[in-house]
Tab-separated table of C-alpha atoms in Angstrom:
chain	number	residue	atom	x	y	z
D	393	MET	CA	26.946	3.703	-15.141
D	394	PHE	CA	23.658	5.568	-14.827
D	395	ASP	CA	24.939	8.788	-13.550
D	396	GLY	CA	21.419	10.710	-13.086
D	397	SER	CA	21.052	11.623	-16.553
D	398	THR	CA	23.112	9.561	-18.743
D	399	VAL	CA	24.532	6.070	-19.131
D	400	ARG	CA	27.622	4.848	-19.812
D	401	GLU	CA	29.451	1.492	-20.521
D	402	GLN	CA	32.365	-0.290	-18.806
D	403	VAL	CA	33.575	3.070	-16.340
D	404	ASP	CA	35.740	3.195	-13.267
D	405	VAL	CA	35.303	5.909	-10.707
D	406	LEU	CA	38.464	6.658	-9.082
D	407	ILE	CA	37.786	8.415	-5.477
D	408	SER	CA	39.700	9.685	-2.570
D	409	ASP	CA	39.575	11.458	0.515
D	410	GLY	CA	35.595	10.610	-0.160
D	411	VAL	CA	34.925	12.590	-3.529
D	412	ILE	CA	35.282	11.432	-7.023
D	413	ILE	CA	38.346	12.788	-8.486
D	414	SER	CA	38.059	11.023	-11.412
D	415	ILE	CA	35.232	8.936	-13.967
D	416	GLY	CA	36.163	6.978	-16.696
D	417	GLU	CA	39.543	4.660	-17.500
D	418	HIS	CA	41.461	3.910	-14.986
D	419	ARG	CA	45.150	1.910	-14.036
D	420	ALA	CA	44.716	1.222	-9.858
D	421	GLY	CA	47.486	2.727	-7.740
D	422	GLU	CA	49.319	-0.025	-6.006
D	423	ALA	CA	47.646	1.108	-3.026
D	424	ALA	CA	44.557	1.516	-3.994
D	425	ILE	CA	41.707	-0.206	-2.939
D	426	VAL	CA	39.571	-1.976	-5.732
D	427	VAL	CA	36.330	-2.517	-6.353
D	428	ASP	CA	35.506	-5.065	-8.693
D	429	GLY	CA	32.181	-3.527	-10.703
D	430	LYS	CA	31.518	-6.371	-13.152
D	431	GLY	CA	27.960	-7.583	-14.241
D	432	LYS	CA	26.838	-4.961	-11.797
D	433	THR	CA	25.449	-0.757	-12.482
D	434	ILE	CA	26.697	2.222	-10.518
D	435	ILE	CA	23.624	4.117	-9.503
D	436	PRO	CA	23.114	7.718	-7.715
D	437	LEU	CA	21.549	7.563	-3.503
D	438	LEU	CA	17.939	7.068	-4.267
D	439	VAL	CA	15.433	10.030	-3.475
D	440	ASN	CA	12.595	8.950	-0.843
D	441	ALA	CA	10.503	12.334	-2.125
D	442	HIS	CA	8.073	12.135	0.021
D	443	ALA	CA	8.244	10.775	3.875
D	444	HIS	CA	7.604	11.865	7.288
D	445	VAL	CA	10.753	11.506	9.575
D	446	TYR	CA	9.793	10.888	13.466
D	447	GLU	CA	13.449	9.021	14.658
D	448	PRO	CA	16.838	8.767	13.713
D	449	GLN	CA	16.172	4.703	13.112
D	450	HIS	CA	13.946	5.602	9.953
D	451	LEU	CA	16.951	7.890	8.234
D	452	LYS	CA	18.751	4.573	8.539
D	453	GLU	CA	16.586	2.046	7.385
D	454	SER	CA	16.459	4.249	4.143
D	455	LEU	CA	19.736	4.420	3.695
D	456	ALA	CA	20.464	0.275	4.247
D	457	GLN	CA	18.363	-0.151	1.263
D	458	GLY	CA	19.689	2.347	-0.878
D	459	ILE	CA	17.597	6.199	-0.314
D	460	GLY	CA	20.368	9.069	0.181
D	461	THR	CA	18.033	11.265	0.585
D	462	VAL	CA	14.545	11.613	2.555
D	463	LEU	CA	12.685	14.582	1.677
D	464	ASP	CA	10.146	14.885	5.014
D	465	LEU	CA	6.432	16.422	4.035
D	466	TYR	CA	5.426	17.718	7.793
D	467	THR	CA	6.625	17.055	10.764
D	468	SER	CA	7.362	18.978	14.297
D	469	SER	CA	9.294	22.156	14.511
D	470	GLU	CA	11.376	19.790	18.105
D	471	LYS	CA	11.759	16.848	15.182
D	472	THR	CA	13.229	18.805	13.192
D	473	LYS	CA	15.671	19.987	14.911
D	474	GLN	CA	16.818	16.514	16.603
D	475	LEU	CA	17.191	14.800	13.164
D	476	ARG	CA	19.408	17.492	11.310
D	477	VAL	CA	21.963	16.587	13.165
D	478	PHE	CA	22.394	13.538	11.844
D	479	ASN	CA	22.857	14.666	8.401
D	480	ASP	CA	26.605	14.289	8.710
D	481	SER	CA	27.224	11.111	9.293
D	482	ILE	CA	27.361	8.230	7.616
D	483	PRO	CA	24.994	5.557	8.355
D	484	TYR	CA	22.107	7.942	8.002
D	485	ALA	CA	20.023	9.288	5.215
D	486	THR	CA	20.631	12.765	4.424
D	487	TYR	CA	17.489	14.571	5.463
D	488	TYR	CA	15.367	18.303	4.083
D	489	THR	CA	12.103	18.658	6.372
D	490	SER	CA	8.530	20.897	5.645
D	491	GLY	CA	8.992	21.586	9.103
D	492	PRO	CA	4.731	22.039	9.886
D	493	GLY	CA	3.079	21.902	6.984
D	494	ALA	CA	0.392	24.987	6.903
D	495	THR	CA	-3.418	24.057	7.559
D	496	ALA	CA	-6.627	25.217	9.018
D	497	PRO	CA	-7.738	25.047	12.659
D	498	GLY	CA	-8.352	21.630	12.977
D	499	GLY	CA	-7.173	20.734	9.716
D	500	HIS	CA	-5.699	17.766	8.551
D	501	GLY	CA	-1.981	17.331	10.149
D	502	THR	CA	-3.771	19.239	13.612
D	503	GLN	CA	-4.918	14.719	14.446
D	504	LEU	CA	-1.393	13.778	14.860
D	505	GLY	CA	-1.236	14.485	18.749
D	506	TYR	CA	1.252	17.086	18.906
D	507	PRO	CA	0.754	20.952	18.827
D	508	VAL	CA	1.378	22.333	15.548
D	509	PRO	CA	0.663	26.106	14.297
D	510	THR	CA	-1.963	26.917	12.561
D	511	VAL	CA	-3.354	29.938	9.699
D	512	SER	CA	-6.877	31.190	9.693
D	513	HIS	CA	-6.190	33.232	7.334
D	514	ALA	CA	-4.279	35.374	4.333
D	515	GLY	CA	-2.893	37.667	7.063
D	516	GLU	CA	-1.540	35.230	8.632
D	517	ALA	CA	-0.014	33.628	5.785
D	518	ASN	CA	3.676	35.636	5.928
D	519	ARG	CA	4.421	35.068	9.627
D	520	PHE	CA	3.351	31.680	8.968
D	521	VAL	CA	6.471	31.176	6.379
D	522	ARG	CA	8.969	33.734	8.472
D	523	ASP	CA	8.513	31.022	11.082
D	524	ARG	CA	10.037	27.810	9.098
D	525	ALA	CA	12.254	30.102	7.401
D	526	ALA	CA	14.153	31.393	11.235
D	527	GLU	CA	13.624	27.258	11.862
D	528	SER	CA	15.574	27.267	8.094
D	529	VAL	CA	12.972	24.444	6.540
D	530	ASP	CA	14.526	23.627	2.849
D	531	TYR	CA	10.899	24.415	1.249
D	532	ILE	CA	6.935	24.751	2.800
D	533	LYS	CA	3.807	22.891	2.625
D	534	ILE	CA	0.858	23.651	2.163
D	535	ILE	CA	-2.679	21.912	3.295
D	536	ARG	CA	-5.892	21.337	0.939
D	537	GLU	CA	-7.633	19.031	2.025
D	538	PRO	CA	-11.522	19.313	1.844
D	539	LEU	CA	-12.271	16.287	4.051
D	540	ARG	CA	-11.242	18.424	7.100
D	541	SER	CA	-11.111	22.347	7.642
D	542	THR	CA	-9.365	23.183	4.860
D	543	LEU	CA	-7.440	26.433	4.900
D	544	ASP	CA	-9.154	28.609	1.342
D	545	PHE	CA	-7.694	29.996	-2.205
D	546	GLU	CA	-6.570	32.859	-0.679
D	547	THR	CA	-4.638	31.672	1.747
D	548	ILE	CA	-3.175	29.527	0.022
D	549	ARG	CA	-2.707	32.137	-2.472
D	550	ALA	CA	-0.529	34.360	0.452
D	551	LEU	CA	1.403	31.217	1.409
D	552	ILE	CA	2.776	30.767	-1.861
D	553	LYS	CA	3.624	34.672	-2.682
D	554	ALA	CA	5.435	34.375	1.014
D	555	SER	CA	7.695	31.550	0.233
D	556	HIS	CA	8.464	31.860	-3.094
D	557	GLN	CA	9.756	35.695	-0.840
D	558	HIS	CA	11.568	33.978	1.539
D	559	LYS	CA	13.158	31.973	-1.448
D	560	LYS	CA	10.989	28.807	-0.818
D	561	LEU	CA	9.850	26.221	-2.882
D	562	ALA	CA	6.092	26.025	-2.334
D	563	ILE	CA	4.259	22.138	-2.188
D	564	ALA	CA	0.856	21.719	-1.929
D	565	HIS	CA	-1.543	18.633	-0.104
D	566	VAL	CA	-4.392	17.481	-2.700
D	567	SER	CA	-6.524	15.307	-3.203
D	568	THR	CA	-9.118	16.117	-5.593
D	569	LEU	CA	-8.925	17.446	-8.994
D	570	ALA	CA	-10.571	20.588	-8.718
D	571	ASP	CA	-8.045	21.916	-6.234
D	572	ALA	CA	-4.933	20.854	-7.843
D	573	LEU	CA	-6.086	22.800	-11.382
D	574	ALA	CA	-7.180	26.025	-8.738
D	575	ILE	CA	-3.912	25.976	-6.877
D	576	SER	CA	-1.716	24.786	-9.609
D	577	ASP	CA	-2.932	28.562	-11.238
D	578	LEU	CA	-1.701	30.448	-7.732
D	579	ARG	CA	1.921	29.077	-9.407
D	580	ILE	CA	2.574	26.420	-6.322
D	581	ASN	CA	6.007	24.389	-7.549
D	582	GLY	CA	4.733	20.980	-6.453
D	583	PHE	CA	2.224	18.663	-5.883
D	584	ALA	CA	2.600	16.082	-2.732
D	585	HIS	CA	-0.186	12.806	-3.772
D	586	ILE	CA	-2.128	12.412	-7.049
D	587	TRP	CA	-6.043	13.649	-7.165
D	588	PHE	CA	-8.193	10.133	-7.078
D	589	ASP	CA	-11.436	11.916	-7.660
D	590	SER	CA	-11.583	12.246	-10.979
D	591	ALA	CA	-9.753	12.462	-14.167
D	592	MET	CA	-8.727	15.266	-16.532
D	593	ASP	CA	-10.075	16.557	-19.485
D	594	GLU	CA	-7.608	17.636	-22.182
D	595	GLU	CA	-7.787	21.790	-21.567
D	596	GLN	CA	-7.112	20.571	-18.244
D	597	LEU	CA	-3.992	18.892	-18.773
D	598	ALA	CA	-3.430	21.831	-20.880
D	599	GLN	CA	-3.560	24.425	-17.884
D	600	LEU	CA	-0.768	21.319	-15.985
D	601	THR	CA	0.964	21.733	-18.615
D	602	ALA	CA	1.454	24.758	-19.035
D	603	GLN	CA	2.001	25.557	-15.363
D	604	LYS	CA	4.512	22.877	-15.007
D	605	PRO	CA	4.236	21.396	-11.080
D	606	PHE	CA	6.291	18.610	-10.378
D	607	VAL	CA	4.235	15.731	-8.725
D	608	ILE	CA	5.029	12.990	-6.470
D	609	PRO	CA	2.027	10.700	-7.068
D	610	THR	CA	2.383	8.370	-3.931
D	611	LEU	CA	0.835	5.920	-5.394
D	612	PHE	CA	1.789	3.212	-3.438
D	613	ALA	CA	-0.032	4.943	-0.118
D	614	THR	CA	-2.963	6.038	-2.298
D	615	LYS	CA	-3.656	2.268	-3.724
D	616	LYS	CA	-3.643	1.664	0.045
D	617	LEU	CA	-5.916	4.350	1.227
D	618	LEU	CA	-8.160	3.594	-1.691
D	619	GLN	CA	-8.526	-0.503	-0.499
D	620	TYR	CA	-8.985	0.786	3.301
D	621	ALA	CA	-11.635	3.483	2.094
D	622	ASP	CA	-13.403	0.541	0.154
D	623	GLN	CA	-13.307	-2.707	2.857
D	624	GLN	CA	-13.922	0.329	5.408
D	625	ASP	CA	-17.559	1.010	3.423
D	626	LEU	CA	-15.888	4.739	3.920
D	627	ASN	CA	-18.030	6.283	1.441
D	628	LEU	CA	-14.886	8.343	-0.541
D	629	HIS	CA	-15.176	8.811	-4.474
D	630	HIS	CA	-12.348	8.032	-6.347
D	631	LEU	CA	-11.572	6.300	-9.708
D	632	PRO	CA	-10.463	3.183	-10.226
D	633	PHE	CA	-6.903	2.394	-9.345
D	634	GLU	CA	-6.187	2.383	-12.819
D	635	LYS	CA	-7.754	5.138	-13.564
D	636	ILE	CA	-5.361	6.990	-11.842
D	637	GLN	CA	-2.519	5.227	-13.197
D	638	THR	CA	-3.398	6.805	-16.255
D	639	GLU	CA	-3.255	10.441	-14.966
D	640	VAL	CA	-0.321	9.670	-13.967
D	641	HIS	CA	1.088	8.475	-17.443
D	642	ARG	CA	-0.884	11.193	-18.893
D	643	LEU	CA	1.362	14.101	-16.821
D	644	HIS	CA	4.492	11.931	-17.714
D	645	GLN	CA	3.458	12.033	-21.930
D	646	SER	CA	3.326	16.015	-21.408
D	647	GLN	CA	6.297	16.132	-19.301
D	648	ILE	CA	5.440	17.298	-16.387
D	649	LEU	CA	8.382	15.976	-13.514
D	650	LEU	CA	6.846	12.605	-11.775
D	651	LEU	CA	9.021	11.931	-8.188
D	652	ALA	CA	9.326	8.874	-6.454
D	653	GLY	CA	8.085	9.171	-2.980
D	654	THR	CA	5.985	6.512	-0.773
D	655	ASP	CA	4.205	9.043	1.866
D	656	ALA	CA	6.155	6.238	4.727
D	657	PRO	CA	4.998	5.234	7.666
D	658	ASN	CA	1.525	5.957	6.576
D	659	LEU	CA	-0.924	3.586	6.136
D	660	GLY	CA	2.004	0.896	7.231
D	661	ILE	CA	4.346	1.904	4.867
D	662	ASN	CA	7.975	1.262	6.042
D	663	TYR	CA	10.992	3.378	4.590
D	664	HIS	CA	13.123	0.905	3.321
D	665	ASP	CA	11.722	-1.566	0.233
D	666	ALA	CA	8.318	0.305	-0.291
D	667	LEU	CA	10.214	2.876	-2.348
D	668	LEU	CA	11.087	-0.383	-4.977
D	669	GLU	CA	6.905	-0.968	-4.681
D	670	GLU	CA	6.181	2.610	-5.466
D	671	LEU	CA	8.427	2.499	-8.467
D	672	ARG	CA	6.957	-0.545	-10.032
D	673	LEU	CA	4.240	1.192	-10.083
D	674	LEU	CA	5.255	3.948	-11.655
D	675	LYS	CA	6.655	1.054	-14.158
D	676	ALA	CA	2.857	-0.021	-14.422
D	677	CYS	CA	2.071	3.578	-15.059
D	678	GLY	CA	4.155	2.912	-18.462
D	679	LEU	CA	6.865	4.502	-17.727
D	680	SER	CA	10.389	3.003	-19.237
D	681	ASP	CA	12.293	1.504	-16.415
D	682	LEU	CA	14.722	4.301	-17.149
D	683	GLU	CA	12.394	6.674	-16.642
D	684	VAL	CA	10.943	5.166	-13.848
D	685	LEU	CA	14.562	5.694	-12.093
D	686	LYS	CA	15.123	9.588	-12.645
D	687	THR	CA	11.657	9.661	-10.366
D	688	ALA	CA	13.782	9.034	-7.686
D	689	THR	CA	17.526	10.224	-8.703
D	690	ILE	CA	17.645	13.465	-11.720
D	691	ASN	CA	13.691	14.592	-11.038
D	692	PRO	CA	14.481	15.471	-7.917
D	693	ALA	CA	17.634	17.221	-8.342
D	694	ILE	CA	15.692	18.949	-11.294
D	695	ALA	CA	13.364	19.294	-8.628
D	696	PHE	CA	14.869	20.299	-5.470
D	697	LYS	CA	17.463	21.872	-6.867
D	698	PHE	CA	19.280	21.755	-3.668
D	699	LEU	CA	19.737	18.173	-3.961
D	700	GLU	CA	22.361	18.336	-7.030
D	701	ASN	CA	25.050	17.459	-5.093
D	702	GLN	CA	23.177	13.506	-5.014
D	703	LEU	CA	24.352	13.203	-8.528
D	704	ILE	CA	27.633	11.374	-9.697
D	705	LYS	CA	30.134	13.442	-11.382
D	706	GLU	CA	33.538	14.571	-10.635
D	707	ASN	CA	34.427	17.320	-7.378
D	708	SER	CA	31.436	15.854	-5.783
D	709	LYS	CA	30.659	13.462	-2.999
D	710	ALA	CA	30.644	9.746	-3.439
D	711	ASN	CA	27.715	8.593	-3.404
D	712	PHE	CA	25.756	6.143	-5.136
D	713	LEU	CA	24.906	2.166	-5.252
D	714	LEU	CA	26.464	-0.616	-6.912
D	715	VAL	CA	24.039	-3.009	-7.788
D	716	GLU	CA	23.818	-6.275	-9.516
D	717	GLY	CA	22.314	-6.080	-13.181
D	718	ASP	CA	21.397	-3.643	-14.830
D	719	PRO	CA	18.345	-1.060	-13.972
D	720	THR	CA	18.173	1.151	-16.643
D	721	SER	CA	16.608	-1.589	-18.340
D	722	ASP	CA	14.926	-3.434	-14.907
D	723	ILE	CA	14.036	-1.670	-12.213
D	724	GLU	CA	13.804	-5.115	-10.374
D	725	SER	CA	17.603	-4.940	-10.276
D	726	LEU	CA	17.170	-2.104	-7.052
D	727	SER	CA	16.024	-5.407	-5.207
D	728	ASN	CA	19.665	-6.238	-5.406
D	729	VAL	CA	21.496	-4.026	-4.033
D	730	TRP	CA	25.333	-5.110	-3.998
D	731	GLY	CA	27.019	-2.081	-1.812
D	732	ILE	CA	26.221	1.506	-0.834
D	733	TRP	CA	28.630	4.355	-0.369
D	734	LYS	CA	28.483	7.377	1.453
D	735	SER	CA	30.719	10.107	1.965
D	736	GLY	CA	33.430	7.202	0.811
D	737	MET	CA	32.373	5.063	3.500
D	738	ARG	CA	30.684	1.659	1.927
D	739	ILE	CA	28.000	1.338	4.235
D	740	LYS	CA	27.726	-2.437	6.122
């Protein structure tokens, strides 16, 4: 069993009324239903730390692949209300959201085809965050995208400050290293996407290491974006993809927390096995299989503290996967999910 932080062998898990009541060695009672886990590994339900959810079916598709939690990083306020009602439904992944992200008039996100609130200057930052808090969002998304009209740094500073005053994490969309460095200095909590325009020098890496923002690299989405840009001759300046993976490796070596996220459905990315593609790319960055597994389990729980209840421990909900083989030593085992449980109920 991998409980999110440690690996234990020859473990029995006793469940009653949807709750894990004991972990250890047990003698099953006569009324117990016994699931034989020989040759298999119990792990927490996975977390997709970056997606955009539009329909309940997307949450259903996620859980069917073993993804128990989806972190939405930009959707309309109306969709937020509609999707939250499925959180207690057994066949659906649990849904958390930023609601609409903070973007400039005409900025990234305004092209999605539905009305979105925008922020014109720093004086509007508190109102924006207050409105999102009133909608009970779980964190705040802030967009800095120089390819379109974008927020200035003074406005981003005000948005981060207001987010923290409302006890919300602030997560920034970036695509350039210069923006990541500037926003890191403003005390951002984390980044959605890895920058792809240039590589860090040692001083810049030291700066990020000191600030310790978590990073959701979305490597699968980045790779597809850069391939599309090259095919279409879009003249999008970027590093070779292997160099971007080196950036991720350097962040990992500096103990900056990495989280697995897919950015579905952008670029045709699905809500289910695309997460395994992301994990494969993270492994190719030089992470061990166990370290890769942590990017989709305990690392999101550390970054987003409200996810701690997603880990496997006594007196917590019985949410877990049973996987053929051992994904702590072979991440490909995640393609052989044998069983999925949410609140003690097995998902067909």
